[in-house]
């Protein structure tokens, strides 16, 4: 008989590619993870992982079991949801991870709605970058992620997750008030090819959006200054340190006295924001109202 908790460990190892990283995500010791993998191999009668200096990879038998693992764990999530519904599940705690702008734009309004419509549900919010919250959901550190599409993100049909689209927003060009294009109604990105740039660090989904937009315009941006805080990005632009692309919602409430904000000429670079839960958990009686409130908040905005 295969134990479900060992399937969780197998999936974590497949996701993180090393025993040490999987152990950290699961709050276990590496030796405990190795012991559970060994026990799982004994249960199945097959070698499931291969270790090397570069990490761990699944064997063909491990890949077969991983495919069934996604289905089994999703079904267990559904079972928990139905049992919670049977028990009325009207009160409890849901954990949610979101990037800062998403918290302001949809999470906080969603919490205000839940306070009126589902007062028994308590939501605990954690600030996490747009590419960090999905692994937190998969590792069961949180129940819900508000994330941003990025290169390397799980596909919409990933068997581990159920995504729920929330909103899409354009990036606007931010240039110093003294910039040669400050008087234009729209800014062609190609005209900024020789400028110094300010932007998020590699790994931040917004970094991908900026770089891809510039590549489509025919150049690689010369990123001289890096910050994941858009207030810092705008402050540097106001000091004439360079130009930037910033999500429109991130500019709300900022001091823009030293910069000019203009739409991008042509097709604007866009970030797409979605909520995600472990597949099978989307109808849990505590999680469903949270997802509905997020969608409603995004729609109203």
PDB file of C-alpha atoms in Angstrom:
ATOM      1  CA  UNK A   1       0.000   0.000   0.000  1.00  0.00           C
ATOM      2  CA  UNK A   2       1.403   3.384  -1.049  1.00  0.00           C
ATOM      3  CA  UNK A   3       1.173   6.091   1.606  1.00  0.00           C
ATOM      4  CA  UNK A   4      -0.099   9.462   0.413  1.00  0.00           C
ATOM      5  CA  UNK A   5       2.404  11.426   2.526  1.00  0.00           C
ATOM      6  CA  UNK A   6       5.215   9.748   0.594  1.00  0.00           C
ATOM      7  CA  UNK A   7       3.617  10.884  -2.651  1.00  0.00           C
ATOM      8  CA  UNK A   8       3.805  14.458  -1.332  1.00  0.00           C
ATOM      9  CA  UNK A   9       7.512  13.914  -0.791  1.00  0.00           C
ATOM     10  CA  UNK A  10       8.003  12.450  -4.270  1.00  0.00           C
ATOM     11  CA  UNK A  11       6.321  15.481  -5.843  1.00  0.00           C
ATOM     12  CA  UNK A  12       8.363  17.899  -3.760  1.00  0.00           C
ATOM     13  CA  UNK A  13      11.575  16.202  -4.865  1.00  0.00           C
ATOM     14  CA  UNK A  14      10.424  16.361  -8.499  1.00  0.00           C
ATOM     15  CA  UNK A  15       9.592  20.059  -8.116  1.00  0.00           C
ATOM     16  CA  UNK A  16      12.740  21.125  -6.278  1.00  0.00           C
ATOM     17  CA  UNK A  17      15.241  18.753  -7.916  1.00  0.00           C
ATOM     18  CA  UNK A  18      17.260  18.215  -4.738  1.00  0.00           C
ATOM     19  CA  UNK A  19      16.538  16.352  -1.506  1.00  0.00           C
ATOM     20  CA  UNK A  20      17.786  19.297   0.545  1.00  0.00           C
ATOM     21  CA  UNK A  21      15.460  21.811  -1.136  1.00  0.00           C
ATOM     22  CA  UNK A  22      12.489  19.445  -0.921  1.00  0.00           C
ATOM     23  CA  UNK A  23      13.204  18.856   2.760  1.00  0.00           C
ATOM     24  CA  UNK A  24      13.322  22.603   3.447  1.00  0.00           C
ATOM     25  CA  UNK A  25      10.000  23.125   1.654  1.00  0.00           C
ATOM     26  CA  UNK A  26       8.362  20.318   3.628  1.00  0.00           C
ATOM     27  CA  UNK A  27       9.967  21.291   6.951  1.00  0.00           C
ATOM     28  CA  UNK A  28      11.692  17.920   7.163  1.00  0.00           C
ATOM     29  CA  UNK A  29      15.314  16.893   7.431  1.00  0.00           C
ATOM     30  CA  UNK A  30      17.073  15.645   4.294  1.00  0.00           C
ATOM     31  CA  UNK A  31      17.582  12.275   5.971  1.00  0.00           C
ATOM     32  CA  UNK A  32      13.830  12.005   6.639  1.00  0.00           C
ATOM     33  CA  UNK A  33      13.076  12.745   2.974  1.00  0.00           C
ATOM     34  CA  UNK A  34      15.620  10.150   1.859  1.00  0.00           C
ATOM     35  CA  UNK A  35      14.127   7.581   4.245  1.00  0.00           C
ATOM     36  CA  UNK A  36      10.625   8.212   2.909  1.00  0.00           C
ATOM     37  CA  UNK A  37      11.814   7.899  -0.691  1.00  0.00           C
ATOM     38  CA  UNK A  38      13.481   4.602   0.155  1.00  0.00           C
ATOM     39  CA  UNK A  39      10.287   3.378   1.811  1.00  0.00           C
ATOM     40  CA  UNK A  40       8.278   4.437  -1.254  1.00  0.00           C
ATOM     41  CA  UNK A  41      10.650   2.509  -3.510  1.00  0.00           C
ATOM     42  CA  UNK A  42      10.162  -0.521  -1.299  1.00  0.00           C
ATOM     43  CA  UNK A  43       6.385  -0.120  -1.451  1.00  0.00           C
ATOM     44  CA  UNK A  44       6.360   0.108  -5.241  1.00  0.00           C
ATOM     45  CA  UNK A  45       9.156  -2.336  -5.948  1.00  0.00           C
ATOM     46  CA  UNK A  46      10.817   0.145  -8.310  1.00  0.00           C
ATOM     47  CA  UNK A  47      13.712   2.550  -8.202  1.00  0.00           C
ATOM     48  CA  UNK A  48      12.082   5.966  -8.382  1.00  0.00           C
ATOM     49  CA  UNK A  49      14.935   8.485  -8.175  1.00  0.00           C
ATOM     50  CA  UNK A  50      18.495   8.778  -9.342  1.00  0.00           C
ATOM     51  CA  UNK A  51      20.967  10.919  -7.419  1.00  0.00           C
ATOM     52  CA  UNK A  52      23.919  12.746  -8.901  1.00  0.00           C
ATOM     53  CA  UNK A  53      26.198  15.662  -8.085  1.00  0.00           C
ATOM     54  CA  UNK A  54      23.675  17.955  -9.827  1.00  0.00           C
ATOM     55  CA  UNK A  55      20.725  16.794  -7.739  1.00  0.00           C
ATOM     56  CA  UNK A  56      17.932  14.267  -8.080  1.00  0.00           C
ATOM     57  CA  UNK A  57      15.898  13.243 -11.095  1.00  0.00           C
ATOM     58  CA  UNK A  58      13.071  10.756 -11.436  1.00  0.00           C
ATOM     59  CA  UNK A  59      13.549   7.436 -13.170  1.00  0.00           C
ATOM     60  CA  UNK A  60      11.004   6.360 -15.809  1.00  0.00           C
ATOM     61  CA  UNK A  61       9.167   4.467 -13.054  1.00  0.00           C
ATOM     62  CA  UNK A  62       9.269   7.608 -10.915  1.00  0.00           C
ATOM     63  CA  UNK A  63       7.776   9.653 -13.756  1.00  0.00           C
ATOM     64  CA  UNK A  64       4.941   7.133 -14.096  1.00  0.00           C
ATOM     65  CA  UNK A  65       4.204   7.334 -10.382  1.00  0.00           C
ATOM     66  CA  UNK A  66       4.435  11.135 -10.446  1.00  0.00           C
ATOM     67  CA  UNK A  67       1.684  11.280 -13.071  1.00  0.00           C
ATOM     68  CA  UNK A  68      -0.575   9.242 -10.788  1.00  0.00           C
ATOM     69  CA  UNK A  69       0.551  11.313  -7.801  1.00  0.00           C
ATOM     70  CA  UNK A  70      -0.936  14.482  -9.304  1.00  0.00           C
ATOM     71  CA  UNK A  71      -4.296  12.735  -9.747  1.00  0.00           C
ATOM     72  CA  UNK A  72      -4.233  11.112  -6.300  1.00  0.00           C
ATOM     73  CA  UNK A  73      -3.342  14.319  -4.453  1.00  0.00           C
ATOM     74  CA  UNK A  74      -5.948  16.308  -6.394  1.00  0.00           C
ATOM     75  CA  UNK A  75      -8.572  13.724  -5.451  1.00  0.00           C
ATOM     76  CA  UNK A  76      -7.525  13.934  -1.801  1.00  0.00           C
ATOM     77  CA  UNK A  77      -7.980  17.714  -1.979  1.00  0.00           C
ATOM     78  CA  UNK A  78     -11.490  17.140  -3.351  1.00  0.00           C
ATOM     79  CA  UNK A  79     -12.216  14.651  -0.570  1.00  0.00           C
ATOM     80  CA  UNK A  80     -11.126  17.186   2.052  1.00  0.00           C
ATOM     81  CA  UNK A  81     -13.306  19.820   0.374  1.00  0.00           C
ATOM     82  CA  UNK A  82     -16.381  17.575   0.393  1.00  0.00           C
ATOM     83  CA  UNK A  83     -15.834  16.543   4.003  1.00  0.00           C
ATOM     84  CA  UNK A  84     -15.425  20.165   5.002  1.00  0.00           C
ATOM     85  CA  UNK A  85     -18.627  21.012   3.144  1.00  0.00           C
ATOM     86  CA  UNK A  86     -20.410  18.151   4.889  1.00  0.00           C
ATOM     87  CA  UNK A  87     -19.274  19.581   8.193  1.00  0.00           C
ATOM     88  CA  UNK A  88     -20.579  23.020   7.109  1.00  0.00           C
ATOM     89  CA  UNK A  89     -17.025  24.439   6.950  1.00  0.00           C
ATOM     90  CA  UNK A  90     -18.223  27.989   7.466  1.00  0.00           C
ATOM     91  CA  UNK A  91     -15.406  29.018   9.787  1.00  0.00           C
ATOM     92  CA  UNK A  92     -11.666  28.591   9.576  1.00  0.00           C
ATOM     93  CA  UNK A  93      -8.395  30.057   8.344  1.00  0.00           C
ATOM     94  CA  UNK A  94      -7.138  30.322   4.757  1.00  0.00           C
ATOM     95  CA  UNK A  95      -3.532  31.289   4.075  1.00  0.00           C
ATOM     96  CA  UNK A  96      -2.770  33.401   1.017  1.00  0.00           C
ATOM     97  CA  UNK A  97       0.464  34.613  -0.585  1.00  0.00           C
ATOM     98  CA  UNK A  98       0.528  37.580  -2.962  1.00  0.00           C
ATOM     99  CA  UNK A  99       2.920  40.181  -4.317  1.00  0.00           C
ATOM    100  CA  UNK A 100       2.584  43.645  -2.803  1.00  0.00           C
ATOM    101  CA  UNK A 101       0.647  45.360  -5.598  1.00  0.00           C
ATOM    102  CA  UNK A 102      -1.768  42.431  -5.774  1.00  0.00           C
ATOM    103  CA  UNK A 103      -2.393  42.767  -2.043  1.00  0.00           C
ATOM    104  CA  UNK A 104      -3.387  46.393  -2.487  1.00  0.00           C
ATOM    105  CA  UNK A 105      -5.361  45.900  -5.678  1.00  0.00           C
ATOM    106  CA  UNK A 106      -7.411  42.740  -5.054  1.00  0.00           C
ATOM    107  CA  UNK A 107      -6.487  40.969  -1.812  1.00  0.00           C
ATOM    108  CA  UNK A 108      -7.336  43.798   0.601  1.00  0.00           C
ATOM    109  CA  UNK A 109     -10.682  44.555  -1.141  1.00  0.00           C
ATOM    110  CA  UNK A 110     -11.439  40.821  -1.142  1.00  0.00           C
ATOM    111  CA  UNK A 111     -10.839  40.660   2.608  1.00  0.00           C
ATOM    112  CA  UNK A 112     -13.236  43.564   3.117  1.00  0.00           C
ATOM    113  CA  UNK A 113     -15.884  41.688   1.117  1.00  0.00           C
ATOM    114  CA  UNK A 114     -15.316  38.477   3.078  1.00  0.00           C
ATOM    115  CA  UNK A 115     -15.744  40.352   6.354  1.00  0.00           C
ATOM    116  CA  UNK A 116     -19.300  41.098   5.213  1.00  0.00           C
ATOM    117  CA  UNK A 117     -20.205  37.894   3.352  1.00  0.00           C
ATOM    118  CA  UNK A 118     -18.242  35.193   5.189  1.00  0.00           C
ATOM    119  CA  UNK A 119     -17.219  36.561   8.601  1.00  0.00           C
ATOM    120  CA  UNK A 120     -16.219  33.106   9.819  1.00  0.00           C
ATOM    121  CA  UNK A 121     -13.351  32.892   7.317  1.00  0.00           C
ATOM    122  CA  UNK A 122     -10.060  34.361   8.466  1.00  0.00           C
ATOM    123  CA  UNK A 123      -7.460  35.010   5.773  1.00  0.00           C
ATOM    124  CA  UNK A 124      -3.797  35.230   6.704  1.00  0.00           C
ATOM    125  CA  UNK A 125      -1.814  37.120   4.055  1.00  0.00           C
ATOM    126  CA  UNK A 126       1.891  36.800   3.272  1.00  0.00           C
ATOM    127  CA  UNK A 127       3.825  39.107   0.958  1.00  0.00           C
ATOM    128  CA  UNK A 128       5.605  37.027  -1.697  1.00  0.00           C
ATOM    129  CA  UNK A 129       6.945  37.904  -5.127  1.00  0.00           C
ATOM    130  CA  UNK A 130       4.837  36.868  -8.102  1.00  0.00           C
ATOM    131  CA  UNK A 131       7.027  33.854  -8.865  1.00  0.00           C
ATOM    132  CA  UNK A 132       7.399  32.677  -5.255  1.00  0.00           C
ATOM    133  CA  UNK A 133       3.778  32.084  -4.279  1.00  0.00           C
ATOM    134  CA  UNK A 134       3.107  29.115  -6.593  1.00  0.00           C
ATOM    135  CA  UNK A 135       5.818  26.927  -5.017  1.00  0.00           C
ATOM    136  CA  UNK A 136       4.378  27.912  -1.624  1.00  0.00           C
ATOM    137  CA  UNK A 137       0.997  26.519  -2.681  1.00  0.00           C
ATOM    138  CA  UNK A 138       2.526  23.318  -4.052  1.00  0.00           C
ATOM    139  CA  UNK A 139       4.543  22.849  -0.866  1.00  0.00           C
ATOM    140  CA  UNK A 140       1.368  23.379   1.205  1.00  0.00           C
ATOM    141  CA  UNK A 141       2.826  26.437   2.925  1.00  0.00           C
ATOM    142  CA  UNK A 142      -0.225  28.451   1.839  1.00  0.00           C
ATOM    143  CA  UNK A 143      -3.654  27.613   0.428  1.00  0.00           C
ATOM    144  CA  UNK A 144      -3.988  30.329  -2.224  1.00  0.00           C
ATOM    145  CA  UNK A 145      -1.500  32.214  -4.376  1.00  0.00           C
ATOM    146  CA  UNK A 146      -2.013  35.476  -6.219  1.00  0.00           C
ATOM    147  CA  UNK A 147       0.686  35.232  -8.856  1.00  0.00           C
ATOM    148  CA  UNK A 148       1.918  36.710 -12.112  1.00  0.00           C
ATOM    149  CA  UNK A 149       2.529  34.838 -15.349  1.00  0.00           C
ATOM    150  CA  UNK A 150       6.249  34.445 -15.957  1.00  0.00           C
ATOM    151  CA  UNK A 151       8.653  32.400 -18.003  1.00  0.00           C
ATOM    152  CA  UNK A 152       8.905  28.981 -16.423  1.00  0.00           C
ATOM    153  CA  UNK A 153       5.558  29.253 -14.608  1.00  0.00           C
ATOM    154  CA  UNK A 154       3.357  26.140 -14.576  1.00  0.00           C
ATOM    155  CA  UNK A 155       1.052  25.871 -17.582  1.00  0.00           C
ATOM    156  CA  UNK A 156      -2.677  26.492 -17.273  1.00  0.00           C
ATOM    157  CA  UNK A 157      -3.278  22.746 -17.603  1.00  0.00           C
ATOM    158  CA  UNK A 158      -0.679  21.784 -14.981  1.00  0.00           C
ATOM    159  CA  UNK A 159      -2.176  18.800 -13.103  1.00  0.00           C
ATOM    160  CA  UNK A 160      -0.988  20.169  -9.750  1.00  0.00           C
ATOM    161  CA  UNK A 161      -2.765  23.526  -9.833  1.00  0.00           C
ATOM    162  CA  UNK A 162      -6.076  25.167 -10.695  1.00  0.00           C
ATOM    163  CA  UNK A 163      -5.562  28.762 -11.947  1.00  0.00           C
ATOM    164  CA  UNK A 164      -8.268  31.456 -11.804  1.00  0.00           C
ATOM    165  CA  UNK A 165      -7.634  34.553 -13.983  1.00  0.00           C
ATOM    166  CA  UNK A 166      -7.987  37.837 -12.097  1.00  0.00           C
ATOM    167  CA  UNK A 167      -6.812  40.774 -14.200  1.00  0.00           C
ATOM    168  CA  UNK A 168      -4.308  42.004 -16.757  1.00  0.00           C
ATOM    169  CA  UNK A 169      -2.680  45.410 -16.710  1.00  0.00           C
ATOM    170  CA  UNK A 170      -0.335  47.302 -19.022  1.00  0.00           C
ATOM    171  CA  UNK A 171       3.103  48.629 -18.200  1.00  0.00           C
ATOM    172  CA  UNK A 172       3.610  52.360 -18.733  1.00  0.00           C
ATOM    173  CA  UNK A 173       6.858  54.080 -19.654  1.00  0.00           C
ATOM    174  CA  UNK A 174       8.325  56.192 -16.844  1.00  0.00           C
ATOM    175  CA  UNK A 175      10.903  58.788 -17.934  1.00  0.00           C
ATOM    176  CA  UNK A 176      12.446  61.807 -16.190  1.00  0.00           C
ATOM    177  CA  UNK A 177      10.679  65.131 -16.758  1.00  0.00           C
ATOM    178  CA  UNK A 178      13.808  66.300 -18.598  1.00  0.00           C
ATOM    179  CA  UNK A 179      13.790  63.342 -20.984  1.00  0.00           C
ATOM    180  CA  UNK A 180      13.674  64.058 -24.718  1.00  0.00           C
ATOM    181  CA  UNK A 181      10.412  62.049 -25.036  1.00  0.00           C
ATOM    182  CA  UNK A 182       8.688  63.593 -22.020  1.00  0.00           C
ATOM    183  CA  UNK A 183       6.456  65.682 -24.274  1.00  0.00           C
ATOM    184  CA  UNK A 184       5.194  62.772 -26.362  1.00  0.00           C
ATOM    185  CA  UNK A 185       1.693  61.363 -25.875  1.00  0.00           C
ATOM    186  CA  UNK A 186       3.007  57.815 -26.263  1.00  0.00           C
ATOM    187  CA  UNK A 187       6.541  56.450 -25.980  1.00  0.00           C
ATOM    188  CA  UNK A 188       7.941  54.100 -28.658  1.00  0.00           C
ATOM    189  CA  UNK A 189      10.113  51.579 -26.832  1.00  0.00           C
ATOM    190  CA  UNK A 190      12.623  51.477 -29.678  1.00  0.00           C
ATOM    191  CA  UNK A 191      13.411  55.135 -28.943  1.00  0.00           C
ATOM    192  CA  UNK A 192      14.667  54.107 -25.493  1.00  0.00           C
ATOM    193  CA  UNK A 193      17.225  51.593 -26.783  1.00  0.00           C
ATOM    194  CA  UNK A 194      20.238  53.735 -25.880  1.00  0.00           C
ATOM    195  CA  UNK A 195      18.960  54.920 -22.497  1.00  0.00           C
ATOM    196  CA  UNK A 196      20.068  53.475 -19.155  1.00  0.00           C
ATOM    197  CA  UNK A 197      17.281  51.402 -17.629  1.00  0.00           C
ATOM    198  CA  UNK A 198      15.935  50.820 -14.125  1.00  0.00           C
ATOM    199  CA  UNK A 199      14.084  47.600 -13.427  1.00  0.00           C
ATOM    200  CA  UNK A 200      13.416  44.571 -11.218  1.00  0.00           C
ATOM    201  CA  UNK A 201      16.007  41.916 -10.571  1.00  0.00           C
ATOM    202  CA  UNK A 202      16.170  38.794 -12.774  1.00  0.00           C
ATOM    203  CA  UNK A 203      13.760  36.224 -11.381  1.00  0.00           C
ATOM    204  CA  UNK A 204      11.062  38.800 -10.759  1.00  0.00           C
ATOM    205  CA  UNK A 205       8.238  38.202 -13.283  1.00  0.00           C
ATOM    206  CA  UNK A 206       8.193  41.918 -14.113  1.00  0.00           C
ATOM    207  CA  UNK A 207      11.835  41.664 -15.168  1.00  0.00           C
ATOM    208  CA  UNK A 208      10.761  39.149 -17.811  1.00  0.00           C
ATOM    209  CA  UNK A 209       8.004  41.471 -19.047  1.00  0.00           C
ATOM    210  CA  UNK A 210      10.412  44.395 -19.409  1.00  0.00           C
ATOM    211  CA  UNK A 211      13.142  42.394 -21.157  1.00  0.00           C
ATOM    212  CA  UNK A 212      10.719  40.676 -23.541  1.00  0.00           C
ATOM    213  CA  UNK A 213       9.055  43.983 -24.437  1.00  0.00           C
ATOM    214  CA  UNK A 214      12.424  45.520 -25.255  1.00  0.00           C
ATOM    215  CA  UNK A 215      13.488  42.452 -27.236  1.00  0.00           C
ATOM    216  CA  UNK A 216      10.304  42.737 -29.306  1.00  0.00           C
ATOM    217  CA  UNK A 217      11.244  46.381 -29.934  1.00  0.00           C
ATOM    218  CA  UNK A 218      14.614  45.231 -31.226  1.00  0.00           C
ATOM    219  CA  UNK A 219      17.046  45.804 -28.368  1.00  0.00           C
ATOM    220  CA  UNK A 220      18.321  44.527 -25.045  1.00  0.00           C
ATOM    221  CA  UNK A 221      17.736  47.039 -22.224  1.00  0.00           C
ATOM    222  CA  UNK A 222      20.890  48.278 -20.495  1.00  0.00           C
ATOM    223  CA  UNK A 223      19.816  47.726 -16.893  1.00  0.00           C
ATOM    224  CA  UNK A 224      22.056  49.927 -14.784  1.00  0.00           C
ATOM    225  CA  UNK A 225      19.911  50.054 -11.646  1.00  0.00           C
ATOM    226  CA  UNK A 226      17.893  47.220 -10.087  1.00  0.00           C
ATOM    227  CA  UNK A 227      15.124  47.182  -7.487  1.00  0.00           C
ATOM    228  CA  UNK A 228      12.008  45.090  -6.937  1.00  0.00           C
ATOM    229  CA  UNK A 229      10.391  48.102  -5.234  1.00  0.00           C
ATOM    230  CA  UNK A 230       8.649  50.231  -7.862  1.00  0.00           C
ATOM    231  CA  UNK A 231       8.749  53.279  -5.579  1.00  0.00           C
ATOM    232  CA  UNK A 232      12.524  53.008  -5.697  1.00  0.00           C
ATOM    233  CA  UNK A 233      12.383  52.582  -9.486  1.00  0.00           C
ATOM    234  CA  UNK A 234      10.329  55.770  -9.864  1.00  0.00           C
ATOM    235  CA  UNK A 235      12.568  57.646  -7.423  1.00  0.00           C
ATOM    236  CA  UNK A 236      15.633  56.728  -9.492  1.00  0.00           C
ATOM    237  CA  UNK A 237      13.880  57.820 -12.691  1.00  0.00           C
ATOM    238  CA  UNK A 238      12.993  61.152 -11.072  1.00  0.00           C
ATOM    239  CA  UNK A 239      16.711  61.568 -10.297  1.00  0.00           C
ATOM    240  CA  UNK A 240      17.424  61.231 -14.038  1.00  0.00           C
ATOM    241  CA  UNK A 241      19.125  57.857 -13.491  1.00  0.00           C
ATOM    242  CA  UNK A 242      17.299  56.143 -16.331  1.00  0.00           C
ATOM    243  CA  UNK A 243      13.969  55.040 -17.775  1.00  0.00           C
ATOM    244  CA  UNK A 244      11.640  52.243 -16.747  1.00  0.00           C
ATOM    245  CA  UNK A 245       8.524  50.251 -17.478  1.00  0.00           C
ATOM    246  CA  UNK A 246       6.190  50.014 -14.481  1.00  0.00           C
ATOM    247  CA  UNK A 247       2.830  48.236 -14.046  1.00  0.00           C
ATOM    248  CA  UNK A 248       0.085  50.840 -14.097  1.00  0.00           C
ATOM    249  CA  UNK A 249      -1.422  49.834 -10.757  1.00  0.00           C
ATOM    250  CA  UNK A 250       1.977  50.088  -9.041  1.00  0.00           C
ATOM    251  CA  UNK A 251       2.047  53.817  -9.873  1.00  0.00           C
ATOM    252  CA  UNK A 252      -1.085  54.590  -7.903  1.00  0.00           C
ATOM    253  CA  UNK A 253      -0.475  56.902  -4.981  1.00  0.00           C
ATOM    254  CA  UNK A 254       3.175  57.506  -5.850  1.00  0.00           C
ATOM    255  CA  UNK A 255       4.937  60.844  -5.920  1.00  0.00           C
ATOM    256  CA  UNK A 256       5.397  61.341  -9.673  1.00  0.00           C
ATOM    257  CA  UNK A 257       6.609  64.930  -9.535  1.00  0.00           C
ATOM    258  CA  UNK A 258       9.980  64.189 -11.096  1.00  0.00           C
ATOM    259  CA  UNK A 259       8.816  61.851 -13.857  1.00  0.00           C
ATOM    260  CA  UNK A 260       6.452  61.665 -16.778  1.00  0.00           C
ATOM    261  CA  UNK A 261       4.283  58.564 -17.212  1.00  0.00           C
ATOM    262  CA  UNK A 262       3.220  57.733 -20.751  1.00  0.00           C
ATOM    263  CA  UNK A 263       1.541  54.747 -22.439  1.00  0.00           C
ATOM    264  CA  UNK A 264       3.754  52.624 -24.649  1.00  0.00           C
ATOM    265  CA  UNK A 265       3.237  53.184 -28.359  1.00  0.00           C
ATOM    266  CA  UNK A 266       1.766  50.099 -30.026  1.00  0.00           C
ATOM    267  CA  UNK A 267       1.085  46.868 -28.130  1.00  0.00           C
ATOM    268  CA  UNK A 268       1.793  47.580 -24.474  1.00  0.00           C
ATOM    269  CA  UNK A 269       3.693  45.031 -22.398  1.00  0.00           C
ATOM    270  CA  UNK A 270       1.251  43.416 -19.995  1.00  0.00           C
ATOM    271  CA  UNK A 271       1.334  41.378 -16.829  1.00  0.00           C
ATOM    272  CA  UNK A 272      -1.421  38.849 -16.225  1.00  0.00           C
ATOM    273  CA  UNK A 273      -2.395  38.113 -12.662  1.00  0.00           C
ATOM    274  CA  UNK A 274      -4.187  35.008 -11.478  1.00  0.00           C
ATOM    275  CA  UNK A 275      -5.065  33.123  -8.314  1.00  0.00           C
ATOM    276  CA  UNK A 276      -4.074  29.492  -7.936  1.00  0.00           C
ATOM    277  CA  UNK A 277      -4.826  26.639  -5.567  1.00  0.00           C
ATOM    278  CA  UNK A 278      -3.837  23.007  -5.463  1.00  0.00           C
ATOM    279  CA  UNK A 279      -5.957  21.126  -7.971  1.00  0.00           C
ATOM    280  CA  UNK A 280      -9.009  19.721  -6.248  1.00  0.00           C
ATOM    281  CA  UNK A 281      -9.061  22.382  -3.518  1.00  0.00           C
ATOM    282  CA  UNK A 282     -10.952  24.999  -5.543  1.00  0.00           C
ATOM    283  CA  UNK A 283     -14.350  23.907  -4.150  1.00  0.00           C
ATOM    284  CA  UNK A 284     -13.282  23.715  -0.513  1.00  0.00           C
ATOM    285  CA  UNK A 285     -15.936  25.646   1.452  1.00  0.00           C
ATOM    286  CA  UNK A 286     -13.301  27.898   2.997  1.00  0.00           C
ATOM    287  CA  UNK A 287     -11.272  28.446  -0.168  1.00  0.00           C
ATOM    288  CA  UNK A 288     -14.136  28.934  -2.649  1.00  0.00           C
ATOM    289  CA  UNK A 289     -15.424  32.145  -1.010  1.00  0.00           C
ATOM    290  CA  UNK A 290     -11.883  33.550  -0.986  1.00  0.00           C
ATOM    291  CA  UNK A 291     -11.478  32.842  -4.704  1.00  0.00           C
ATOM    292  CA  UNK A 292     -14.897  34.349  -5.454  1.00  0.00           C
ATOM    293  CA  UNK A 293     -14.027  37.466  -3.459  1.00  0.00           C
ATOM    294  CA  UNK A 294     -10.728  37.843  -5.341  1.00  0.00           C
ATOM    295  CA  UNK A 295     -12.489  37.548  -8.701  1.00  0.00           C
ATOM    296  CA  UNK A 296     -15.140  40.050  -7.623  1.00  0.00           C
ATOM    297  CA  UNK A 297     -12.524  42.522  -6.399  1.00  0.00           C
ATOM    298  CA  UNK A 298     -10.603  42.211  -9.665  1.00  0.00           C
ATOM    299  CA  UNK A 299     -13.767  42.684 -11.707  1.00  0.00           C
ATOM    300  CA  UNK A 300     -14.892  45.768  -9.782  1.00  0.00           C
ATOM    301  CA  UNK A 301     -11.456  47.334 -10.065  1.00  0.00           C
TER     302      UNK A 301
END
